[in-house]
PDB file of C-alpha atoms in Angstrom:
ATOM      1  CA  MET A   1       7.400 -20.207 -50.259  1.00 65.00           C
ATOM      2  CA  ARG A   2       6.676 -17.655 -47.548  1.00 66.00           C
ATOM      3  CA  GLN A   3       7.256 -14.775 -49.953  1.00 69.00           C
ATOM      4  CA  LYS A   4       5.010 -16.395 -52.569  1.00 67.00           C
ATOM      5  CA  LEU A   5       2.217 -16.889 -50.043  1.00 68.00           C
ATOM      6  CA  SER A   6       2.447 -13.400 -48.569  1.00 67.00           C
ATOM      7  CA  THR A   7       2.527 -11.627 -51.940  1.00 66.00           C
ATOM      8  CA  ARG A   8       0.176 -13.775 -54.047  1.00 75.00           C
ATOM      9  CA  LEU A   9      -2.277 -15.680 -51.859  1.00 81.00           C
ATOM     10  CA  LYS A  10      -5.595 -13.895 -51.323  1.00 86.00           C
ATOM     11  CA  LEU A  11      -8.202 -14.470 -48.635  1.00 87.00           C
ATOM     12  CA  ARG A  12     -10.892 -14.875 -51.286  1.00 90.00           C
ATOM     13  CA  GLN A  13      -8.922 -17.731 -52.837  1.00 90.00           C
ATOM     14  CA  VAL A  14      -8.720 -19.412 -49.434  1.00 89.00           C
ATOM     15  CA  GLU A  15     -12.484 -19.012 -48.956  1.00 91.00           C
ATOM     16  CA  ILE A  16     -13.105 -20.690 -52.315  1.00 92.00           C
ATOM     17  CA  VAL A  17     -10.781 -23.616 -51.508  1.00 91.00           C
ATOM     18  CA  ILE A  18     -12.593 -24.164 -48.203  1.00 92.00           C
ATOM     19  CA  ALA A  19     -15.977 -24.091 -49.944  1.00 92.00           C
ATOM     20  CA  VAL A  20     -14.837 -26.677 -52.517  1.00 91.00           C
ATOM     21  CA  ALA A  21     -13.481 -28.909 -49.743  1.00 90.00           C
ATOM     22  CA  GLU A  22     -16.758 -28.681 -47.817  1.00 90.00           C
ATOM     23  CA  GLN A  23     -19.018 -29.190 -50.860  1.00 90.00           C
ATOM     24  CA  GLY A  24     -16.904 -31.819 -52.601  1.00 89.00           C
ATOM     25  CA  SER A  25     -17.271 -30.257 -56.056  1.00 89.00           C
ATOM     26  CA  PHE A  26     -16.584 -27.056 -57.951  1.00 91.00           C
ATOM     27  CA  LEU A  27     -20.215 -26.818 -59.056  1.00 89.00           C
ATOM     28  CA  ALA A  28     -21.677 -27.034 -55.544  1.00 91.00           C
ATOM     29  CA  ALA A  29     -19.091 -24.552 -54.249  1.00 90.00           C
ATOM     30  CA  SER A  30     -19.953 -22.100 -57.037  1.00 92.00           C
ATOM     31  CA  HIS A  31     -23.642 -22.259 -56.054  1.00 91.00           C
ATOM     32  CA  GLN A  32     -22.800 -21.672 -52.380  1.00 91.00           C
ATOM     33  CA  LEU A  33     -20.546 -18.718 -53.126  1.00 91.00           C
ATOM     34  CA  GLY A  34     -22.639 -17.183 -55.889  1.00 92.00           C
ATOM     35  CA  LEU A  35     -19.787 -17.476 -58.396  1.00 92.00           C
ATOM     36  CA  SER A  36     -19.465 -19.149 -61.777  1.00 93.00           C
ATOM     37  CA  GLN A  37     -17.895 -22.593 -61.910  1.00 91.00           C
ATOM     38  CA  PRO A  38     -15.009 -21.301 -64.100  1.00 92.00           C
ATOM     39  CA  ALA A  39     -14.244 -18.622 -61.485  1.00 93.00           C
ATOM     40  CA  VAL A  40     -14.072 -21.279 -58.759  1.00 92.00           C
ATOM     41  CA  SER A  41     -11.859 -23.520 -60.902  1.00 91.00           C
ATOM     42  CA  LYS A  42      -9.545 -20.603 -61.685  1.00 93.00           C
ATOM     43  CA  ALA A  43      -9.137 -19.692 -57.996  1.00 91.00           C
ATOM     44  CA  VAL A  44      -8.251 -23.283 -57.066  1.00 91.00           C
ATOM     45  CA  GLN A  45      -5.754 -23.482 -59.943  1.00 91.00           C
ATOM     46  CA  GLU A  46      -4.133 -20.228 -58.771  1.00 91.00           C
ATOM     47  CA  VAL A  47      -3.675 -21.616 -55.261  1.00 90.00           C
ATOM     48  CA  GLU A  48      -2.199 -24.822 -56.676  1.00 89.00           C
ATOM     49  CA  THR A  49       0.201 -22.771 -58.802  1.00 90.00           C
ATOM     50  CA  ILE A  50       1.323 -20.749 -55.773  1.00 86.00           C
ATOM     51  CA  LEU A  51       1.895 -23.908 -53.716  1.00 88.00           C
ATOM     52  CA  GLY A  52       3.387 -25.873 -56.564  1.00 88.00           C
ATOM     53  CA  GLN A  53       1.205 -28.802 -55.540  1.00 88.00           C
ATOM     54  CA  PRO A  54      -2.317 -30.059 -56.385  1.00 91.00           C
ATOM     55  CA  ILE A  55      -4.710 -29.618 -53.466  1.00 89.00           C
ATOM     56  CA  PHE A  56      -7.604 -31.716 -54.823  1.00 90.00           C
ATOM     57  CA  ASP A  57      -7.706 -35.070 -56.569  1.00 88.00           C
ATOM     58  CA  ARG A  58     -10.273 -35.071 -59.372  1.00 84.00           C
ATOM     59  CA  VAL A  59     -12.762 -37.944 -59.295  1.00 83.00           C
ATOM     60  CA  PRO A  60     -15.814 -38.653 -61.536  1.00 80.00           C
ATOM     61  CA  ARG A  61     -18.307 -37.176 -59.070  1.00 79.00           C
ATOM     62  CA  GLY A  62     -16.279 -34.196 -57.935  1.00 82.00           C
ATOM     63  CA  VAL A  63     -13.021 -33.733 -56.031  1.00 86.00           C
ATOM     64  CA  LEU A  64     -11.299 -35.233 -52.997  1.00 88.00           C
ATOM     65  CA  ILE A  65      -9.074 -33.104 -50.822  1.00 89.00           C
ATOM     66  CA  ASN A  66      -5.490 -34.323 -50.392  1.00 90.00           C
ATOM     67  CA  PRO A  67      -2.918 -33.577 -47.619  1.00 88.00           C
ATOM     68  CA  PHE A  68      -1.829 -30.328 -49.298  1.00 88.00           C
ATOM     69  CA  GLY A  69      -5.438 -29.205 -49.539  1.00 88.00           C
ATOM     70  CA  ARG A  70      -6.124 -30.124 -45.901  1.00 89.00           C
ATOM     71  CA  ALA A  71      -3.204 -27.880 -44.851  1.00 89.00           C
ATOM     72  CA  VAL A  72      -4.714 -24.982 -46.829  1.00 90.00           C
ATOM     73  CA  VAL A  73      -8.155 -25.560 -45.323  1.00 90.00           C
ATOM     74  CA  GLU A  74      -6.962 -25.883 -41.714  1.00 90.00           C
ATOM     75  CA  ARG A  75      -4.723 -22.830 -41.833  1.00 88.00           C
ATOM     76  CA  GLY A  76      -7.213 -20.976 -43.980  1.00 87.00           C
ATOM     77  CA  ARG A  77     -10.003 -21.416 -41.447  1.00 89.00           C
ATOM     78  CA  ALA A  78      -7.709 -20.039 -38.749  1.00 87.00           C
ATOM     79  CA  MET A  79      -6.850 -17.056 -40.974  1.00 86.00           C
ATOM     80  CA  LEU A  80     -10.499 -16.278 -41.679  1.00 85.00           C
ATOM     81  CA  SER A  81     -11.335 -16.622 -38.000  1.00 83.00           C
ATOM     82  CA  LEU A  82      -8.648 -14.053 -37.177  1.00 81.00           C
ATOM     83  CA  VAL A  83     -10.035 -11.709 -39.831  1.00 83.00           C
ATOM     84  CA  ASP A  84     -13.518 -12.070 -38.322  1.00 77.00           C
ATOM     85  CA  SER A  85     -12.050 -11.348 -34.892  1.00 71.00           C
ATOM     86  CA  LEU A  86     -10.306  -8.278 -36.278  1.00 76.00           C
ATOM     87  CA  GLY A  87     -13.618  -7.011 -37.602  1.00 73.00           C
ATOM     88  CA  ASP A  88     -15.216  -7.525 -34.195  1.00 64.00           C
ATOM     89  CA  ASP A  89     -12.294  -5.747 -32.533  1.00 65.00           C
ATOM     90  CA  ILE A  90     -12.649  -2.744 -34.847  1.00 74.00           C
ATOM     91  CA  VAL A  91     -16.310  -2.359 -33.867  1.00 72.00           C
ATOM     92  CA  LEU A  92     -15.510  -2.671 -30.146  1.00 66.00           C
ATOM     93  CA  ILE A  93     -12.618  -0.192 -30.418  1.00 65.00           C
ATOM     94  CA  GLU A  94     -14.922   2.290 -32.153  1.00 68.00           C
ATOM     95  CA  GLN A  95     -17.302   1.918 -29.196  1.00 66.00           C
ATOM     96  CA  GLY A  96     -14.466   2.271 -26.663  1.00 63.00           C
ATOM     97  CA  LEU A  97     -15.055  -1.249 -25.360  1.00 60.00           C
ATOM     98  CA  ALA A  98     -11.789  -2.868 -26.457  1.00 57.00           C
ATOM     99  CA  GLY A  99      -8.319  -2.135 -27.754  1.00 67.00           C
ATOM    100  CA  THR A 100      -5.395  -0.697 -25.825  1.00 79.00           C
ATOM    101  CA  LEU A 101      -5.381   2.734 -24.198  1.00 86.00           C
ATOM    102  CA  VAL A 102      -1.853   3.942 -23.419  1.00 91.00           C
ATOM    103  CA  ILE A 103      -1.800   6.767 -20.865  1.00 93.00           C
ATOM    104  CA  GLY A 104       1.195   8.908 -20.018  1.00 95.00           C
ATOM    105  CA  ALA A 105       0.955   9.833 -16.331  1.00 94.00           C
ATOM    106  CA  LEU A 106       2.847  12.580 -14.546  1.00 91.00           C
ATOM    107  CA  PRO A 107       3.783  11.674 -10.943  1.00 84.00           C
ATOM    108  CA  THR A 108       1.023  13.645  -9.191  1.00 83.00           C
ATOM    109  CA  ALA A 109      -1.721  12.289 -11.441  1.00 89.00           C
ATOM    110  CA  ALA A 110      -0.373   8.742 -11.144  1.00 87.00           C
ATOM    111  CA  SER A 111      -0.772   8.788  -7.368  1.00 82.00           C
ATOM    112  CA  SER A 112      -3.903  10.932  -7.127  1.00 84.00           C
ATOM    113  CA  VAL A 113      -6.681  11.190  -9.703  1.00 90.00           C
ATOM    114  CA  LEU A 114      -5.804   8.352 -12.076  1.00 92.00           C
ATOM    115  CA  PRO A 115      -6.248   5.263  -9.833  1.00 91.00           C
ATOM    116  CA  ALA A 116      -9.862   6.035  -8.948  1.00 90.00           C
ATOM    117  CA  ALA A 117     -10.662   7.283 -12.461  1.00 93.00           C
ATOM    118  CA  LEU A 118      -9.290   4.062 -13.961  1.00 93.00           C
ATOM    119  CA  GLY A 119     -11.398   2.073 -11.513  1.00 92.00           C
ATOM    120  CA  ARG A 120     -14.454   3.833 -12.911  1.00 92.00           C
ATOM    121  CA  LEU A 121     -13.282   3.234 -16.471  1.00 91.00           C
ATOM    122  CA  ARG A 122     -12.698  -0.469 -15.844  1.00 88.00           C
ATOM    123  CA  ALA A 123     -16.217  -0.847 -14.452  1.00 89.00           C
ATOM    124  CA  THR A 124     -17.782   0.536 -17.645  1.00 85.00           C
ATOM    125  CA  ASN A 125     -15.237  -0.833 -20.143  1.00 84.00           C
ATOM    126  CA  PRO A 126     -14.075  -4.220 -18.799  1.00 84.00           C
ATOM    127  CA  GLY A 127     -12.659  -5.327 -22.165  1.00 79.00           C
ATOM    128  CA  LEU A 128     -10.387  -2.312 -22.553  1.00 82.00           C
ATOM    129  CA  ASN A 129      -6.669  -2.971 -22.146  1.00 83.00           C
ATOM    130  CA  ILE A 130      -5.072  -0.077 -20.212  1.00 89.00           C
ATOM    131  CA  ARG A 131      -1.358   0.628 -19.951  1.00 90.00           C
ATOM    132  CA  ILE A 132       0.188   3.388 -17.813  1.00 94.00           C
ATOM    133  CA  VAL A 133       3.555   4.953 -18.635  1.00 94.00           C
ATOM    134  CA  GLN A 134       4.744   7.171 -15.773  1.00 92.00           C
ATOM    135  CA  GLY A 135       7.376   9.829 -16.282  1.00 90.00           C
ATOM    136  CA  ARG A 136       8.195  13.510 -16.465  1.00 87.00           C
ATOM    137  CA  THR A 137       6.852  15.892 -19.096  1.00 88.00           C
ATOM    138  CA  VAL A 138      10.182  15.958 -20.922  1.00 87.00           C
ATOM    139  CA  GLU A 139      10.104  12.144 -21.123  1.00 90.00           C
ATOM    140  CA  LEU A 140       6.447  11.679 -22.047  1.00 92.00           C
ATOM    141  CA  MET A 141       5.997  14.443 -24.618  1.00 91.00           C
ATOM    142  CA  PRO A 142       8.162  12.816 -27.337  1.00 90.00           C
ATOM    143  CA  GLN A 143       6.230   9.572 -26.861  1.00 90.00           C
ATOM    144  CA  LEU A 144       2.941  11.441 -27.312  1.00 90.00           C
ATOM    145  CA  GLU A 145       4.163  13.173 -30.457  1.00 87.00           C
ATOM    146  CA  SER A 146       5.401   9.894 -31.937  1.00 85.00           C
ATOM    147  CA  GLY A 147       2.036   8.197 -31.342  1.00 85.00           C
ATOM    148  CA  LYS A 148       3.199   5.834 -28.598  1.00 89.00           C
ATOM    149  CA  LEU A 149       0.848   7.490 -26.078  1.00 92.00           C
ATOM    150  CA  ASP A 150      -2.823   8.322 -26.573  1.00 90.00           C
ATOM    151  CA  LEU A 151      -2.661  11.211 -24.115  1.00 93.00           C
ATOM    152  CA  ILE A 152      -0.870  12.543 -21.035  1.00 95.00           C
ATOM    153  CA  VAL A 153      -2.651  13.186 -17.732  1.00 95.00           C
ATOM    154  CA  GLY A 154      -1.278  15.520 -15.075  1.00 91.00           C
ATOM    155  CA  ARG A 155       0.141  18.943 -14.434  1.00 88.00           C
ATOM    156  CA  LEU A 156       0.032  21.123 -17.540  1.00 88.00           C
ATOM    157  CA  TYR A 157       3.622  22.272 -17.695  1.00 79.00           C
ATOM    158  CA  GLU A 158       4.583  24.404 -20.652  1.00 73.00           C
ATOM    159  CA  ALA A 159       7.137  22.626 -22.777  1.00 64.00           C
ATOM    160  CA  GLU A 160       8.712  23.157 -26.170  1.00 59.00           C
ATOM    161  CA  THR A 161       6.619  21.000 -28.455  1.00 61.00           C
ATOM    162  CA  SER A 162       5.180  21.041 -31.932  1.00 63.00           C
ATOM    163  CA  GLN A 163       2.142  23.168 -32.672  1.00 69.00           C
ATOM    164  CA  ASP A 164       0.103  19.977 -32.881  1.00 82.00           C
ATOM    165  CA  VAL A 165      -0.069  19.582 -29.094  1.00 87.00           C
ATOM    166  CA  GLN A 166      -3.117  20.828 -27.207  1.00 89.00           C
ATOM    167  CA  ARG A 167      -3.668  21.160 -23.447  1.00 90.00           C
ATOM    168  CA  GLU A 168      -7.050  20.933 -21.738  1.00 92.00           C
ATOM    169  CA  THR A 169      -7.413  22.057 -18.126  1.00 92.00           C
ATOM    170  CA  LEU A 170      -9.662  19.787 -16.053  1.00 93.00           C
ATOM    171  CA  TYR A 171      -8.651  20.663 -12.494  1.00 91.00           C
ATOM    172  CA  HIS A 172      -6.046  22.413 -10.364  1.00 88.00           C
ATOM    173  CA  GLU A 173      -3.514  20.917  -7.950  1.00 84.00           C
ATOM    174  CA  PRO A 174      -3.388  23.065  -4.790  1.00 87.00           C
ATOM    175  CA  ILE A 175      -0.310  22.636  -2.598  1.00 91.00           C
ATOM    176  CA  SER A 176      -0.834  22.126   1.146  1.00 92.00           C
ATOM    177  CA  MET A 177       1.114  21.367   4.316  1.00 94.00           C
ATOM    178  CA  ILE A 178       0.255  17.824   5.424  1.00 96.00           C
ATOM    179  CA  VAL A 179       0.896  15.786   8.588  1.00 96.00           C
ATOM    180  CA  ARG A 180      -0.391  12.561  10.131  1.00 96.00           C
ATOM    181  CA  ALA A 181      -3.821  12.747  11.742  1.00 95.00           C
ATOM    182  CA  GLU A 182      -2.599  12.800  15.366  1.00 93.00           C
ATOM    183  CA  HIS A 183       0.283  15.207  14.804  1.00 94.00           C
ATOM    184  CA  PRO A 184       0.980  17.651  17.700  1.00 92.00           C
ATOM    185  CA  LEU A 185       1.138  20.536  15.202  1.00 91.00           C
ATOM    186  CA  LEU A 186      -2.603  20.266  14.685  1.00 91.00           C
ATOM    187  CA  GLN A 187      -3.063  21.258  18.334  1.00 87.00           C
ATOM    188  CA  ASP A 188      -0.300  23.871  18.385  1.00 78.00           C
ATOM    189  CA  GLY A 189      -1.503  25.662  15.282  1.00 73.00           C
ATOM    190  CA  ARG A 190       1.546  27.938  14.933  1.00 81.00           C
ATOM    191  CA  VAL A 191       3.828  27.276  11.966  1.00 86.00           C
ATOM    192  CA  ASP A 192       7.193  28.925  11.303  1.00 85.00           C
ATOM    193  CA  VAL A 193      10.646  27.818  10.154  1.00 84.00           C
ATOM    194  CA  GLU A 194      11.414  26.607  13.695  1.00 87.00           C
ATOM    195  CA  THR A 195       8.478  24.198  13.415  1.00 88.00           C
ATOM    196  CA  PHE A 196      10.322  22.323  10.711  1.00 90.00           C
ATOM    197  CA  ALA A 197      13.444  22.062  12.830  1.00 87.00           C
ATOM    198  CA  ARG A 198      11.363  20.662  15.704  1.00 90.00           C
ATOM    199  CA  TYR A 199       9.436  18.030  13.780  1.00 93.00           C
ATOM    200  CA  GLY A 200      11.395  17.526  10.574  1.00 93.00           C
ATOM    201  CA  LEU A 201      10.492  18.428   7.001  1.00 95.00           C
ATOM    202  CA  VAL A 202      10.472  16.060   4.002  1.00 96.00           C
ATOM    203  CA  LEU A 203      10.049  17.417   0.483  1.00 95.00           C
ATOM    204  CA  PRO A 204      10.261  16.240  -3.128  1.00 93.00           C
ATOM    205  CA  SER A 205      13.699  16.342  -4.704  1.00 92.00           C
ATOM    206  CA  LEU A 206      14.802  19.529  -6.427  1.00 90.00           C
ATOM    207  CA  GLU A 207      15.562  17.395  -9.484  1.00 87.00           C
ATOM    208  CA  GLN A 208      11.794  17.287  -9.969  1.00 84.00           C
ATOM    209  CA  ARG A 209       9.664  20.198 -11.166  1.00 84.00           C
ATOM    210  CA  LEU A 210       7.382  19.470  -8.229  1.00 87.00           C
ATOM    211  CA  GLY A 211      10.228  19.967  -5.767  1.00 90.00           C
ATOM    212  CA  GLN A 212      11.081  23.311  -7.340  1.00 90.00           C
ATOM    213  CA  GLU A 213       7.442  24.436  -7.146  1.00 90.00           C
ATOM    214  CA  VAL A 214       7.139  23.402  -3.498  1.00 93.00           C
ATOM    215  CA  ASP A 215      10.263  25.378  -2.631  1.00 93.00           C
ATOM    216  CA  SER A 216       8.819  28.412  -4.415  1.00 92.00           C
ATOM    217  CA  VAL A 217       5.625  28.115  -2.361  1.00 93.00           C
ATOM    218  CA  LEU A 218       7.646  27.976   0.894  1.00 92.00           C
ATOM    219  CA  ALA A 219       9.756  30.946  -0.191  1.00 91.00           C
ATOM    220  CA  TYR A 220       6.715  33.073  -1.103  1.00 91.00           C
ATOM    221  CA  SER A 221       5.124  32.095   2.228  1.00 92.00           C
ATOM    222  CA  ASN A 222       8.279  33.071   4.191  1.00 91.00           C
ATOM    223  CA  LEU A 223       8.608  29.480   5.367  1.00 91.00           C
ATOM    224  CA  LEU A 224      11.735  28.367   3.541  1.00 87.00           C
ATOM    225  CA  PRO A 225      13.654  26.326   6.143  1.00 86.00           C
ATOM    226  CA  GLY A 226      17.087  27.454   7.247  1.00 82.00           C
ATOM    227  CA  THR A 227      18.421  23.914   7.432  1.00 85.00           C
ATOM    228  CA  PRO A 228      18.187  21.535   4.464  1.00 89.00           C
ATOM    229  CA  PRO A 229      15.060  19.350   4.583  1.00 93.00           C
ATOM    230  CA  LEU A 230      15.050  15.644   3.902  1.00 95.00           C
ATOM    231  CA  ARG A 231      14.344  15.161   0.208  1.00 95.00           C
ATOM    232  CA  SER A 232      13.193  12.188  -1.835  1.00 94.00           C
ATOM    233  CA  THR A 233      12.218  11.443  -5.417  1.00 89.00           C
ATOM    234  CA  SER A 234       9.782   8.828  -4.086  1.00 89.00           C
ATOM    235  CA  ILE A 235       6.325   9.991  -3.085  1.00 88.00           C
ATOM    236  CA  SER A 236       5.745   6.564  -1.534  1.00 89.00           C
ATOM    237  CA  PHE A 237       8.708   7.168   0.793  1.00 94.00           C
ATOM    238  CA  ILE A 238       7.423  10.616   1.748  1.00 95.00           C
ATOM    239  CA  ARG A 239       3.975   9.184   2.445  1.00 94.00           C
ATOM    240  CA  GLU A 240       5.283   6.397   4.677  1.00 95.00           C
ATOM    241  CA  LEU A 241       7.484   8.824   6.596  1.00 96.00           C
ATOM    242  CA  ILE A 242       4.548  11.142   7.221  1.00 96.00           C
ATOM    243  CA  LEU A 243       2.284   8.320   8.352  1.00 96.00           C
ATOM    244  CA  SER A 244       4.843   6.824  10.724  1.00 95.00           C
ATOM    245  CA  SER A 245       6.446   9.923  12.286  1.00 96.00           C
ATOM    246  CA  ASP A 246       6.042  13.605  13.108  1.00 95.00           C
ATOM    247  CA  PHE A 247       7.674  14.732   9.868  1.00 96.00           C
ATOM    248  CA  ILE A 248       5.863  17.443   7.912  1.00 95.00           C
ATOM    249  CA  THR A 249       5.538  17.590   4.152  1.00 96.00           C
ATOM    250  CA  VAL A 250       4.348  20.127   1.613  1.00 95.00           C
ATOM    251  CA  LEU A 251       2.780  18.534  -1.445  1.00 93.00           C
ATOM    252  CA  PRO A 252      -0.141  18.821  -3.839  1.00 90.00           C
ATOM    253  CA  ARG A 253      -2.895  17.567  -1.573  1.00 88.00           C
ATOM    254  CA  LEU A 254      -4.222  15.270  -4.295  1.00 88.00           C
ATOM    255  CA  MET A 255      -1.094  13.125  -4.010  1.00 88.00           C
ATOM    256  CA  LEU A 256      -2.383  11.998  -0.627  1.00 90.00           C
ATOM    257  CA  ALA A 257      -6.081  12.187  -1.511  1.00 86.00           C
ATOM    258  CA  GLY A 258      -6.763   8.623  -0.361  1.00 86.00           C
ATOM    259  CA  ASP A 259      -5.118   9.186   3.030  1.00 91.00           C
ATOM    260  CA  LEU A 260      -6.907  12.520   3.429  1.00 90.00           C
ATOM    261  CA  THR A 261     -10.261  10.943   2.611  1.00 87.00           C
ATOM    262  CA  ARG A 262      -9.653   8.083   5.064  1.00 90.00           C
ATOM    263  CA  GLY A 263      -8.504  10.519   7.768  1.00 92.00           C
ATOM    264  CA  ALA A 264      -4.983   9.092   8.026  1.00 96.00           C
ATOM    265  CA  VAL A 265      -3.421  12.483   7.294  1.00 96.00           C
ATOM    266  CA  ARG A 266      -4.674  16.037   7.600  1.00 95.00           C
ATOM    267  CA  ILE A 267      -4.012  19.421   6.084  1.00 93.00           C
ATOM    268  CA  VAL A 268      -2.354  21.924   8.434  1.00 92.00           C
ATOM    269  CA  PRO A 269      -4.502  25.099   8.412  1.00 90.00           C
ATOM    270  CA  VAL A 270      -1.729  27.477   7.410  1.00 89.00           C
ATOM    271  CA  ALA A 271      -1.973  30.013   4.604  1.00 86.00           C
ATOM    272  CA  LEU A 272       0.461  29.181   1.813  1.00 89.00           C
ATOM    273  CA  VAL A 273       1.093  31.544  -1.064  1.00 88.00           C
ATOM    274  CA  THR A 274       0.558  29.161  -3.950  1.00 82.00           C
ATOM    275  CA  VAL A 275       0.678  29.667  -7.686  1.00 77.00           C
ATOM    276  CA  ASN A 276      -1.967  28.523 -10.109  1.00 81.00           C
ATOM    277  CA  ARG A 277      -1.300  24.856 -10.922  1.00 85.00           C
ATOM    278  CA  PRO A 278      -3.571  23.758 -13.797  1.00 90.00           C
ATOM    279  CA  ALA A 279      -3.765  20.051 -14.580  1.00 91.00           C
ATOM    280  CA  GLY A 280      -5.618  17.979 -17.128  1.00 93.00           C
ATOM    281  CA  ILE A 281      -4.762  16.248 -20.373  1.00 94.00           C
ATOM    282  CA  VAL A 282      -2.298  16.787 -23.199  1.00 93.00           C
ATOM    283  CA  SER A 283      -3.170  15.333 -26.601  1.00 91.00           C
ATOM    284  CA  LEU A 284      -2.520  15.809 -30.311  1.00 89.00           C
ATOM    285  CA  ARG A 285      -4.821  18.086 -32.290  1.00 85.00           C
ATOM    286  CA  HIS A 286      -4.684  16.169 -35.556  1.00 83.00           C
ATOM    287  CA  ARG A 287      -5.418  12.754 -34.054  1.00 81.00           C
ATOM    288  CA  ARG A 288      -8.984  11.549 -34.043  1.00 79.00           C
ATOM    289  CA  ARG A 289      -9.980  11.037 -30.421  1.00 80.00           C
ATOM    290  CA  PRO A 290     -10.931   7.360 -29.954  1.00 79.00           C
ATOM    291  CA  ALA A 291     -13.924   6.354 -27.874  1.00 82.00           C
ATOM    292  CA  SER A 292     -11.597   4.908 -25.223  1.00 85.00           C
ATOM    293  CA  VAL A 293     -10.078   8.351 -24.576  1.00 88.00           C
ATOM    294  CA  SER A 294     -13.559   9.882 -24.348  1.00 87.00           C
ATOM    295  CA  ALA A 295     -14.517   7.162 -21.861  1.00 88.00           C
ATOM    296  CA  LEU A 296     -11.410   7.920 -19.790  1.00 92.00           C
ATOM    297  CA  LEU A 297     -12.256  11.632 -19.741  1.00 93.00           C
ATOM    298  CA  ALA A 298     -15.798  10.866 -18.605  1.00 93.00           C
ATOM    299  CA  ALA A 299     -14.454   8.693 -15.774  1.00 94.00           C
ATOM    300  CA  LEU A 300     -11.883  11.321 -14.840  1.00 94.00           C
ATOM    301  CA  ARG A 301     -14.455  14.114 -14.741  1.00 94.00           C
ATOM    302  CA  GLY A 302     -16.757  11.966 -12.619  1.00 93.00           C
ATOM    303  CA  HIS A 303     -13.992  11.353 -10.102  1.00 92.00           C
ATOM    304  CA  LEU A 304     -13.050  15.042 -10.058  1.00 91.00           C
ATOM    305  CA  ARG A 305     -16.645  15.955  -9.214  1.00 91.00           C
ATOM    306  CA  GLU A 306     -16.482  13.601  -6.233  1.00 88.00           C
ATOM    307  CA  LEU A 307     -13.203  15.163  -5.088  1.00 86.00           C
ATOM    308  CA  GLN A 308     -14.738  18.645  -5.296  1.00 85.00           C
ATOM    309  CA  LYS A 309     -17.481  17.529  -2.933  1.00 85.00           C
ATOM    310  CA  THR A 310     -14.824  16.552  -0.356  1.00 82.00           C
ATOM    311  CA  GLY A 311     -13.049  19.911  -0.599  1.00 79.00           C
ATOM    312  CA  LEU A 312      -9.824  18.406  -1.891  1.00 80.00           C
ATOM    313  CA  LEU A 313     -10.238  20.305  -5.137  1.00 79.00           C
ATOM    314  CA  GLU A 314     -10.841  24.021  -5.309  1.00 69.00           C
TER     315      GLU A 314
END
């Protein structure tokens, strides 16, 4: 029965059955629908053939719906309601006001620019369902190429991908030395490798691309510590350690943008030899950009403009 219904039953047939049930006759239903009476009769007969049961009892003045017909009408109304809802959803998705936006987020973006940007997006698109998938470039890129992600936000690492991938630079992620607001180093002002031994240094793990970049910055700046620093894959752990102790960290300053803005942590005024670190979005060239992605980019650019005013972005 399920196979017969799924392969043979048409929505138009269901609409006709509902009209006959509401009007009580084939003739009245044909007038309502703008169809000939034979066309209405044929559609009802086709539904009865599919079900293997009569759905109306014929009486002198028209038809009476029976239990089989009531089942068709009740389920049919639900089906048509879902189709109407689908049509409404399509319009809202085209306008960027509904649907699901799936964002791949690299670690720095996930803890820096995305939270505030998504707050802006939610304010303008309250009906939009947003899902964040955090991971590394090597993990997120296959999901983008397979269509599971709409885009990736974060550091624009070069990776072996198909020619269909495009990168768009929106901002840069400068790396800075950061300590808690009342740290003694802010008064001392002098930073060398012995400073790290005195206060302690916590850095991202070398398993992460970020950790490798931070080490390169310290090496180029002649500040690579002689003793191994404390390392963690968790930015949340590094943040808590910085806020609660005299440990020093070296990170993209945007990862602690909220704490910097609130004055809980500060940037140590030391010159670091940093490399260019472009960040932005990665998307597929061939895919039509939905309105929800355009809305996200508008929110992201608005937030980046605010960060530039604070000096956190160069």
